[in-house]
């Protein structure tokens, strides 16, 4: 599949939990300059296994990282990132994890996720304060230690999601959804072409034109030209993919 995509002149970015990254496969990926994003949430093996829901997950990640490094990752030509969710159990070690990744030239990607058991209306929800604190701490570390300046806004630390301008998700069974968070089925590529689905989906149309369709605080926010928060969080927490991002602290200012 990777060779097929490369043959179409497109770049490949592969998100992986580390399964199947043998030494040979790591070298194969490096030779094709595949961008690799490895999922790792903590240094604590027991916690990693628990967060991944699978015993041995931490060992898989550690082996994959070792093999990718032996193959030449990360380098100027071969991008390696570590993707981390921000959740209550890993909050205390996130600054250390962030610096560890920066120091070895891997790109850290940290993303806020809705915590389990989310109240439907989250005004005053204490998690938002924790979340904002993490963004502020990592922002300060990047500015003072690495000379990287960015503004805090959810859901990605030091970055933003604008995937709905150019992207959708096709699952292994052919179902098409806007992204991993907006799990609304739009069609299936076994019965329609991807082009038909993309061109006729009112949901994708809404998301592409979010400046006209988004609701609440996100609609009038000064950052709205380059931010819509996480549409997945909005959908999973409120049921409305156009609602204001319930995990953004701006939506909870009293
Ligand atoms: S909107 Fe979708 S793609 Fe963007 S950060 Fe949220 S879940 Fe991920
Ligand atoms: S209110 Fe919405 S648009 Fe403004 S920063 Fe928060 S998520 Fe982004």
PDB file of C-alpha atoms and ligand atoms in Angstrom:
ATOM      1  CA  UNK A   1       0.000   0.000   0.000  1.00  0.00           C
ATOM      2  CA  UNK A   2       2.852   2.371   0.847  1.00  0.00           C
ATOM      3  CA  UNK A   3       4.469   1.775  -2.542  1.00  0.00           C
ATOM      4  CA  UNK A   4       1.098   2.268  -4.239  1.00  0.00           C
ATOM      5  CA  UNK A   5       0.645   5.658  -2.519  1.00  0.00           C
ATOM      6  CA  UNK A   6       4.216   6.721  -3.266  1.00  0.00           C
ATOM      7  CA  UNK A   7       3.651   5.668  -6.878  1.00  0.00           C
ATOM      8  CA  UNK A   8       0.828   8.224  -7.061  1.00  0.00           C
ATOM      9  CA  UNK A   9       3.294  10.949  -6.105  1.00  0.00           C
ATOM     10  CA  UNK A  10       1.964  11.370  -2.584  1.00  0.00           C
ATOM     11  CA  UNK A  11       3.905  11.347   0.678  1.00  0.00           C
ATOM     12  CA  UNK A  12       3.104   8.769   3.359  1.00  0.00           C
ATOM     13  CA  UNK A  13       2.743   9.474   7.055  1.00  0.00           C
ATOM     14  CA  UNK A  14       2.171   6.308   9.041  1.00  0.00           C
ATOM     15  CA  UNK A  15       0.680   6.301  12.533  1.00  0.00           C
ATOM     16  CA  UNK A  16       1.599   3.133  14.402  1.00  0.00           C
ATOM     17  CA  UNK A  17       1.397   1.552  17.838  1.00  0.00           C
ATOM     18  CA  UNK A  18       4.697  -0.179  17.073  1.00  0.00           C
ATOM     19  CA  UNK A  19       3.262  -3.562  16.020  1.00  0.00           C
ATOM     20  CA  UNK A  20       5.114  -5.167  13.165  1.00  0.00           C
ATOM     21  CA  UNK A  21       8.046  -2.728  13.136  1.00  0.00           C
ATOM     22  CA  UNK A  22      10.790  -5.294  12.682  1.00  0.00           C
ATOM     23  CA  UNK A  23      14.383  -4.207  12.009  1.00  0.00           C
ATOM     24  CA  UNK A  24      13.884  -5.027   8.314  1.00  0.00           C
ATOM     25  CA  UNK A  25      10.625  -3.122   8.072  1.00  0.00           C
ATOM     26  CA  UNK A  26      12.147  -0.090   9.837  1.00  0.00           C
ATOM     27  CA  UNK A  27      14.933  -0.040   7.208  1.00  0.00           C
ATOM     28  CA  UNK A  28      12.334  -0.483   4.442  1.00  0.00           C
ATOM     29  CA  UNK A  29      10.386   2.519   5.782  1.00  0.00           C
ATOM     30  CA  UNK A  30      13.548   4.597   6.075  1.00  0.00           C
ATOM     31  CA  UNK A  31      14.562   3.807   2.499  1.00  0.00           C
ATOM     32  CA  UNK A  32      11.202   5.246   1.342  1.00  0.00           C
ATOM     33  CA  UNK A  33      11.410   8.202   3.738  1.00  0.00           C
ATOM     34  CA  UNK A  34       8.039   7.286   5.199  1.00  0.00           C
ATOM     35  CA  UNK A  35       7.111   9.731   7.954  1.00  0.00           C
ATOM     36  CA  UNK A  36       6.475   7.705  11.083  1.00  0.00           C
ATOM     37  CA  UNK A  37       4.341   8.721  14.049  1.00  0.00           C
ATOM     38  CA  UNK A  38       4.680   6.299  16.944  1.00  0.00           C
ATOM     39  CA  UNK A  39       2.064   6.344  19.680  1.00  0.00           C
ATOM     40  CA  UNK A  40       3.522   6.540  23.176  1.00  0.00           C
ATOM     41  CA  UNK A  41       1.818   8.066  26.174  1.00  0.00           C
ATOM     42  CA  UNK A  42       4.171   7.508  29.081  1.00  0.00           C
ATOM     43  CA  UNK A  43       7.542   6.162  30.231  1.00  0.00           C
ATOM     44  CA  UNK A  44       5.759   3.871  32.712  1.00  0.00           C
ATOM     45  CA  UNK A  45       5.288   0.421  31.075  1.00  0.00           C
ATOM     46  CA  UNK A  46       2.360  -0.593  33.304  1.00  0.00           C
ATOM     47  CA  UNK A  47       0.534   2.673  32.595  1.00  0.00           C
ATOM     48  CA  UNK A  48       1.282   2.431  28.862  1.00  0.00           C
ATOM     49  CA  UNK A  49      -0.206  -1.077  28.765  1.00  0.00           C
ATOM     50  CA  UNK A  50      -3.249   0.148  30.660  1.00  0.00           C
ATOM     51  CA  UNK A  51      -3.784   3.173  28.382  1.00  0.00           C
ATOM     52  CA  UNK A  52      -3.317   1.046  25.261  1.00  0.00           C
ATOM     53  CA  UNK A  53      -5.635  -1.643  26.674  1.00  0.00           C
ATOM     54  CA  UNK A  54      -3.122  -4.306  25.819  1.00  0.00           C
ATOM     55  CA  UNK A  55      -0.492  -6.125  27.843  1.00  0.00           C
ATOM     56  CA  UNK A  56       2.931  -5.807  26.226  1.00  0.00           C
ATOM     57  CA  UNK A  57       2.109  -2.549  24.413  1.00  0.00           C
ATOM     58  CA  UNK A  58       4.975  -0.701  26.149  1.00  0.00           C
ATOM     59  CA  UNK A  59       7.475  -3.359  25.045  1.00  0.00           C
ATOM     60  CA  UNK A  60       6.268  -3.121  21.442  1.00  0.00           C
ATOM     61  CA  UNK A  61       6.675   0.651  21.443  1.00  0.00           C
ATOM     62  CA  UNK A  62      10.154   0.496  22.986  1.00  0.00           C
ATOM     63  CA  UNK A  63      11.319  -2.099  20.430  1.00  0.00           C
ATOM     64  CA  UNK A  64       9.825  -0.142  17.538  1.00  0.00           C
ATOM     65  CA  UNK A  65      11.557   3.048  18.664  1.00  0.00           C
ATOM     66  CA  UNK A  66      14.887   1.269  19.006  1.00  0.00           C
ATOM     67  CA  UNK A  67      14.589  -0.295  15.534  1.00  0.00           C
ATOM     68  CA  UNK A  68      13.493   2.955  13.887  1.00  0.00           C
ATOM     69  CA  UNK A  69      16.485   4.730  15.418  1.00  0.00           C
ATOM     70  CA  UNK A  70      18.835   1.964  14.278  1.00  0.00           C
ATOM     71  CA  UNK A  71      17.427   2.400  10.761  1.00  0.00           C
ATOM     72  CA  UNK A  72      18.263   6.128  10.759  1.00  0.00           C
ATOM     73  CA  UNK A  73      15.209   7.875  12.227  1.00  0.00           C
ATOM     74  CA  UNK A  74      14.899  10.728  13.038  1.00  0.00           C
ATOM     75  CA  UNK A  75      16.886  12.693  10.482  1.00  0.00           C
ATOM     76  CA  UNK A  76      16.384  15.688   8.197  1.00  0.00           C
ATOM     77  CA  UNK A  77      14.948  13.379   5.537  1.00  0.00           C
ATOM     78  CA  UNK A  78      13.198  10.883   7.799  1.00  0.00           C
ATOM     79  CA  UNK A  79      10.609  12.440  10.074  1.00  0.00           C
ATOM     80  CA  UNK A  80       9.792  10.694  13.337  1.00  0.00           C
ATOM     81  CA  UNK A  81       7.173  11.939  15.760  1.00  0.00           C
ATOM     82  CA  UNK A  82       5.787  10.562  18.976  1.00  0.00           C
ATOM     83  CA  UNK A  83       2.067  11.060  19.450  1.00  0.00           C
ATOM     84  CA  UNK A  84       0.828  11.350  23.014  1.00  0.00           C
ATOM     85  CA  UNK A  85      -2.645  11.795  24.356  1.00  0.00           C
ATOM     86  CA  UNK A  86      -3.048  14.165  27.267  1.00  0.00           C
ATOM     87  CA  UNK A  87      -4.946  12.398  30.013  1.00  0.00           C
ATOM     88  CA  UNK A  88      -5.054  12.559  33.778  1.00  0.00           C
ATOM     89  CA  UNK A  89      -2.652   9.638  34.488  1.00  0.00           C
ATOM     90  CA  UNK A  90       0.189  10.989  32.315  1.00  0.00           C
ATOM     91  CA  UNK A  91      -0.142  14.699  33.208  1.00  0.00           C
ATOM     92  CA  UNK A  92       2.815  14.833  35.670  1.00  0.00           C
ATOM     93  CA  UNK A  93       5.349  13.372  33.230  1.00  0.00           C
ATOM     94  CA  UNK A  94       4.337  15.280  30.080  1.00  0.00           C
ATOM     95  CA  UNK A  95       6.973  18.054  30.456  1.00  0.00           C
ATOM     96  CA  UNK A  96       9.717  15.434  30.851  1.00  0.00           C
ATOM     97  CA  UNK A  97       8.413  13.422  27.889  1.00  0.00           C
ATOM     98  CA  UNK A  98       8.235  16.604  25.789  1.00  0.00           C
ATOM     99  CA  UNK A  99      11.870  17.590  26.541  1.00  0.00           C
ATOM    100  CA  UNK A 100      13.095  14.026  26.000  1.00  0.00           C
ATOM    101  CA  UNK A 101      11.605  14.064  22.507  1.00  0.00           C
ATOM    102  CA  UNK A 102      12.822  17.551  21.612  1.00  0.00           C
ATOM    103  CA  UNK A 103      16.345  16.662  22.793  1.00  0.00           C
ATOM    104  CA  UNK A 104      16.576  13.737  20.385  1.00  0.00           C
ATOM    105  CA  UNK A 105      15.068  15.612  17.424  1.00  0.00           C
ATOM    106  CA  UNK A 106      11.826  13.654  17.437  1.00  0.00           C
ATOM    107  CA  UNK A 107       8.752  15.740  17.015  1.00  0.00           C
ATOM    108  CA  UNK A 108       6.334  15.578  19.978  1.00  0.00           C
ATOM    109  CA  UNK A 109       2.626  15.602  19.092  1.00  0.00           C
ATOM    110  CA  UNK A 110       0.368  15.935  22.106  1.00  0.00           C
ATOM    111  CA  UNK A 111      -3.359  15.986  21.763  1.00  0.00           C
ATOM    112  CA  UNK A 112      -6.089  16.601  24.295  1.00  0.00           C
ATOM    113  CA  UNK A 113      -8.737  13.933  24.404  1.00  0.00           C
ATOM    114  CA  UNK A 114     -12.120  14.020  26.063  1.00  0.00           C
ATOM    115  CA  UNK A 115     -11.715  12.214  29.395  1.00  0.00           C
ATOM    116  CA  UNK A 116     -13.981   9.226  29.951  1.00  0.00           C
ATOM    117  CA  UNK A 117     -17.336   9.937  31.574  1.00  0.00           C
ATOM    118  CA  UNK A 118     -17.675  13.485  30.346  1.00  0.00           C
ATOM    119  CA  UNK A 119     -20.610  15.496  31.624  1.00  0.00           C
ATOM    120  CA  UNK A 120     -22.744  16.656  28.705  1.00  0.00           C
ATOM    121  CA  UNK A 121     -22.509  20.300  29.693  1.00  0.00           C
ATOM    122  CA  UNK A 122     -18.969  20.978  30.805  1.00  0.00           C
ATOM    123  CA  UNK A 123     -19.104  24.551  32.146  1.00  0.00           C
ATOM    124  CA  UNK A 124     -16.711  24.774  35.094  1.00  0.00           C
ATOM    125  CA  UNK A 125     -15.381  21.304  34.393  1.00  0.00           C
ATOM    126  CA  UNK A 126     -12.036  21.075  36.303  1.00  0.00           C
ATOM    127  CA  UNK A 127     -10.336  19.071  33.552  1.00  0.00           C
ATOM    128  CA  UNK A 128     -10.314  22.171  31.354  1.00  0.00           C
ATOM    129  CA  UNK A 129      -8.138  23.969  33.915  1.00  0.00           C
ATOM    130  CA  UNK A 130      -5.668  21.060  33.989  1.00  0.00           C
ATOM    131  CA  UNK A 131      -5.623  21.000  30.209  1.00  0.00           C
ATOM    132  CA  UNK A 132      -4.898  24.698  29.937  1.00  0.00           C
ATOM    133  CA  UNK A 133      -2.118  24.312  32.538  1.00  0.00           C
ATOM    134  CA  UNK A 134      -0.431  21.593  30.428  1.00  0.00           C
ATOM    135  CA  UNK A 135      -0.571  23.741  27.286  1.00  0.00           C
ATOM    136  CA  UNK A 136       0.894  26.704  29.206  1.00  0.00           C
ATOM    137  CA  UNK A 137       3.704  24.633  30.739  1.00  0.00           C
ATOM    138  CA  UNK A 138       4.752  23.109  27.401  1.00  0.00           C
ATOM    139  CA  UNK A 139       4.496  26.498  25.704  1.00  0.00           C
ATOM    140  CA  UNK A 140       6.843  27.986  28.313  1.00  0.00           C
ATOM    141  CA  UNK A 141       9.320  25.079  27.980  1.00  0.00           C
ATOM    142  CA  UNK A 142       9.410  25.465  24.206  1.00  0.00           C
ATOM    143  CA  UNK A 143       9.878  29.227  24.379  1.00  0.00           C
ATOM    144  CA  UNK A 144      12.553  29.281  27.088  1.00  0.00           C
ATOM    145  CA  UNK A 145      14.477  26.114  26.303  1.00  0.00           C
ATOM    146  CA  UNK A 146      14.079  25.579  22.560  1.00  0.00           C
ATOM    147  CA  UNK A 147      13.297  29.069  21.210  1.00  0.00           C
ATOM    148  CA  UNK A 148      10.002  27.890  19.726  1.00  0.00           C
ATOM    149  CA  UNK A 149       7.137  30.320  20.043  1.00  0.00           C
ATOM    150  CA  UNK A 150       3.499  29.370  19.588  1.00  0.00           C
ATOM    151  CA  UNK A 151       0.120  30.198  21.043  1.00  0.00           C
ATOM    152  CA  UNK A 152      -1.927  27.841  23.151  1.00  0.00           C
ATOM    153  CA  UNK A 153      -5.157  26.521  21.674  1.00  0.00           C
ATOM    154  CA  UNK A 154      -6.703  23.048  21.666  1.00  0.00           C
ATOM    155  CA  UNK A 155      -6.586  20.272  20.634  1.00  0.00           C
ATOM    156  CA  UNK A 156      -2.914  19.985  19.588  1.00  0.00           C
ATOM    157  CA  UNK A 157      -0.022  21.355  21.626  1.00  0.00           C
ATOM    158  CA  UNK A 158       1.865  23.895  19.500  1.00  0.00           C
ATOM    159  CA  UNK A 159      -0.211  23.070  16.457  1.00  0.00           C
ATOM    160  CA  UNK A 160      -3.783  23.072  15.217  1.00  0.00           C
ATOM    161  CA  UNK A 161      -6.147  20.769  13.386  1.00  0.00           C
ATOM    162  CA  UNK A 162      -7.367  21.978  10.028  1.00  0.00           C
ATOM    163  CA  UNK A 163      -7.806  18.507   8.566  1.00  0.00           C
ATOM    164  CA  UNK A 164     -11.381  19.107   7.559  1.00  0.00           C
ATOM    165  CA  UNK A 165     -10.169  21.505   4.901  1.00  0.00           C
ATOM    166  CA  UNK A 166      -8.493  18.718   2.950  1.00  0.00           C
ATOM    167  CA  UNK A 167      -8.955  15.308   4.542  1.00  0.00           C
ATOM    168  CA  UNK A 168     -11.287  12.480   5.467  1.00  0.00           C
ATOM    169  CA  UNK A 169     -10.885   9.002   6.931  1.00  0.00           C
ATOM    170  CA  UNK A 170     -11.381   5.703   5.085  1.00  0.00           C
ATOM    171  CA  UNK A 171     -11.506   2.701   7.421  1.00  0.00           C
ATOM    172  CA  UNK A 172     -10.276  -0.805   6.593  1.00  0.00           C
ATOM    173  CA  UNK A 173     -13.861  -1.833   5.803  1.00  0.00           C
ATOM    174  CA  UNK A 174     -14.326   1.081   3.394  1.00  0.00           C
ATOM    175  CA  UNK A 175     -16.434   3.334   5.573  1.00  0.00           C
ATOM    176  CA  UNK A 176     -15.742   7.031   5.170  1.00  0.00           C
ATOM    177  CA  UNK A 177     -15.960   9.437   8.107  1.00  0.00           C
ATOM    178  CA  UNK A 178     -14.717  13.034   8.466  1.00  0.00           C
ATOM    179  CA  UNK A 179     -11.982  11.992  10.931  1.00  0.00           C
ATOM    180  CA  UNK A 180     -11.302   9.660  13.860  1.00  0.00           C
ATOM    181  CA  UNK A 181     -13.289  11.904  16.192  1.00  0.00           C
ATOM    182  CA  UNK A 182     -16.281  12.752  14.003  1.00  0.00           C
ATOM    183  CA  UNK A 183     -17.423   9.170  13.606  1.00  0.00           C
ATOM    184  CA  UNK A 184     -20.403   9.933  11.382  1.00  0.00           C
ATOM    185  CA  UNK A 185     -20.533   7.463   8.462  1.00  0.00           C
ATOM    186  CA  UNK A 186     -20.650   9.343   5.155  1.00  0.00           C
ATOM    187  CA  UNK A 187     -20.645   6.377   2.780  1.00  0.00           C
ATOM    188  CA  UNK A 188     -18.595   3.356   1.800  1.00  0.00           C
ATOM    189  CA  UNK A 189     -16.062   3.167  -1.019  1.00  0.00           C
ATOM    190  CA  UNK A 190     -17.287  -0.348  -1.883  1.00  0.00           C
ATOM    191  CA  UNK A 191     -20.577   1.116  -3.103  1.00  0.00           C
ATOM    192  CA  UNK A 192     -19.595   4.673  -4.146  1.00  0.00           C
ATOM    193  CA  UNK A 193     -16.421   6.374  -5.273  1.00  0.00           C
ATOM    194  CA  UNK A 194     -14.568   8.455  -2.740  1.00  0.00           C
ATOM    195  CA  UNK A 195     -15.037  11.420  -5.056  1.00  0.00           C
ATOM    196  CA  UNK A 196     -18.842  11.002  -4.997  1.00  0.00           C
ATOM    197  CA  UNK A 197     -18.868  10.747  -1.211  1.00  0.00           C
ATOM    198  CA  UNK A 198     -16.666  13.809  -0.735  1.00  0.00           C
ATOM    199  CA  UNK A 199     -18.546  15.928  -3.261  1.00  0.00           C
ATOM    200  CA  UNK A 200     -22.043  15.136  -1.991  1.00  0.00           C
ATOM    201  CA  UNK A 201     -21.603  14.943   1.788  1.00  0.00           C
ATOM    202  CA  UNK A 202     -23.363  17.813   3.590  1.00  0.00           C
ATOM    203  CA  UNK A 203     -21.333  17.002   6.704  1.00  0.00           C
ATOM    204  CA  UNK A 204     -18.035  17.567   4.895  1.00  0.00           C
ATOM    205  CA  UNK A 205     -19.492  20.697   3.331  1.00  0.00           C
ATOM    206  CA  UNK A 206     -20.373  21.997   6.825  1.00  0.00           C
ATOM    207  CA  UNK A 207     -16.905  21.199   8.109  1.00  0.00           C
ATOM    208  CA  UNK A 208     -15.083  22.721   5.134  1.00  0.00           C
ATOM    209  CA  UNK A 209     -17.116  25.916   5.551  1.00  0.00           C
ATOM    210  CA  UNK A 210     -16.782  25.969   9.313  1.00  0.00           C
ATOM    211  CA  UNK A 211     -16.437  29.760   9.454  1.00  0.00           C
ATOM    212  CA  UNK A 212     -20.066  30.041   8.356  1.00  0.00           C
ATOM    213  CA  UNK A 213     -21.452  26.989  10.169  1.00  0.00           C
ATOM    214  CA  UNK A 214     -19.640  26.640  13.500  1.00  0.00           C
ATOM    215  CA  UNK A 215     -21.570  27.653  16.601  1.00  0.00           C
ATOM    216  CA  UNK A 216     -21.132  29.355  19.962  1.00  0.00           C
ATOM    217  CA  UNK A 217     -17.836  30.767  21.203  1.00  0.00           C
ATOM    218  CA  UNK A 218     -15.867  29.208  18.340  1.00  0.00           C
ATOM    219  CA  UNK A 219     -17.863  31.216  15.809  1.00  0.00           C
ATOM    220  CA  UNK A 220     -16.895  34.624  17.171  1.00  0.00           C
ATOM    221  CA  UNK A 221     -13.483  33.738  18.540  1.00  0.00           C
ATOM    222  CA  UNK A 222     -10.578  35.949  17.447  1.00  0.00           C
ATOM    223  CA  UNK A 223      -8.683  32.774  16.492  1.00  0.00           C
ATOM    224  CA  UNK A 224     -11.471  31.396  14.344  1.00  0.00           C
ATOM    225  CA  UNK A 225      -9.729  32.076  11.027  1.00  0.00           C
ATOM    226  CA  UNK A 226      -7.175  29.409  11.856  1.00  0.00           C
ATOM    227  CA  UNK A 227      -8.854  27.312  14.530  1.00  0.00           C
ATOM    228  CA  UNK A 228     -12.000  25.275  14.997  1.00  0.00           C
ATOM    229  CA  UNK A 229     -10.738  23.359  18.030  1.00  0.00           C
ATOM    230  CA  UNK A 230     -11.499  19.659  17.815  1.00  0.00           C
ATOM    231  CA  UNK A 231     -14.656  18.815  15.921  1.00  0.00           C
ATOM    232  CA  UNK A 232     -14.264  15.260  17.231  1.00  0.00           C
ATOM    233  CA  UNK A 233     -14.438  16.425  20.843  1.00  0.00           C
ATOM    234  CA  UNK A 234     -17.481  18.562  19.995  1.00  0.00           C
ATOM    235  CA  UNK A 235     -19.214  15.586  18.363  1.00  0.00           C
ATOM    236  CA  UNK A 236     -18.302  13.008  21.009  1.00  0.00           C
ATOM    237  CA  UNK A 237     -19.245  15.241  23.950  1.00  0.00           C
ATOM    238  CA  UNK A 238     -22.254  17.184  22.641  1.00  0.00           C
ATOM    239  CA  UNK A 239     -23.468  15.119  19.677  1.00  0.00           C
ATOM    240  CA  UNK A 240     -23.101  18.198  17.427  1.00  0.00           C
ATOM    241  CA  UNK A 241     -19.978  18.361  15.268  1.00  0.00           C
ATOM    242  CA  UNK A 242     -20.507  22.113  14.824  1.00  0.00           C
ATOM    243  CA  UNK A 243     -20.770  22.955  18.537  1.00  0.00           C
ATOM    244  CA  UNK A 244     -18.016  24.992  20.200  1.00  0.00           C
ATOM    245  CA  UNK A 245     -15.111  22.824  21.297  1.00  0.00           C
ATOM    246  CA  UNK A 246     -16.140  21.862  24.852  1.00  0.00           C
ATOM    247  CA  UNK A 247     -12.499  21.276  25.804  1.00  0.00           C
ATOM    248  CA  UNK A 248     -11.395  24.814  24.956  1.00  0.00           C
ATOM    249  CA  UNK A 249     -10.944  26.997  28.019  1.00  0.00           C
ATOM    250  CA  UNK A 250     -12.183  30.013  26.010  1.00  0.00           C
ATOM    251  CA  UNK A 251     -15.595  28.353  25.868  1.00  0.00           C
ATOM    252  CA  UNK A 252     -15.660  28.173  29.675  1.00  0.00           C
ATOM    253  CA  UNK A 253     -14.656  31.705  30.624  1.00  0.00           C
ATOM    254  CA  UNK A 254     -17.100  32.911  33.250  1.00  0.00           C
TER     255      UNK A 254
HETATM  256  S1  LIG B   1     -11.148  17.337  14.601  1.00  0.00           S
HETATM  257 FE1  LIG B   1     -10.764  15.166  14.159  1.00  0.00          FE
HETATM  258  S2  LIG B   1      -8.755  15.154  13.107  1.00  0.00           S
HETATM  259 FE2  LIG B   1      -8.956  17.134  14.147  1.00  0.00          FE
HETATM  260  S3  LIG B   1      -7.971  16.844  16.145  1.00  0.00           S
HETATM  261 FE3  LIG B   1     -10.150  16.458  16.429  1.00  0.00          FE
HETATM  262  S4  LIG B   1     -10.384  14.231  16.180  1.00  0.00           S
HETATM  263 FE4  LIG B   1      -8.384  14.804  15.298  1.00  0.00          FE
HETATM  264  S1  LIG B   2     -12.959  29.063  21.157  1.00  0.00           S
HETATM  265 FE1  LIG B   2     -12.868  27.664  19.386  1.00  0.00          FE
HETATM  266  S2  LIG B   2     -11.861  28.852  17.773  1.00  0.00           S
HETATM  267 FE2  LIG B   2     -11.397  29.879  19.726  1.00  0.00          FE
HETATM  268  S3  LIG B   2      -9.436  29.032  20.394  1.00  0.00           S
HETATM  269 FE3  LIG B   2     -11.075  27.811  21.354  1.00  0.00          FE
HETATM  270  S4  LIG B   2     -11.397  26.088  19.959  1.00  0.00           S
HETATM  271 FE4  LIG B   2     -10.250  27.666  18.791  1.00  0.00          FE
END
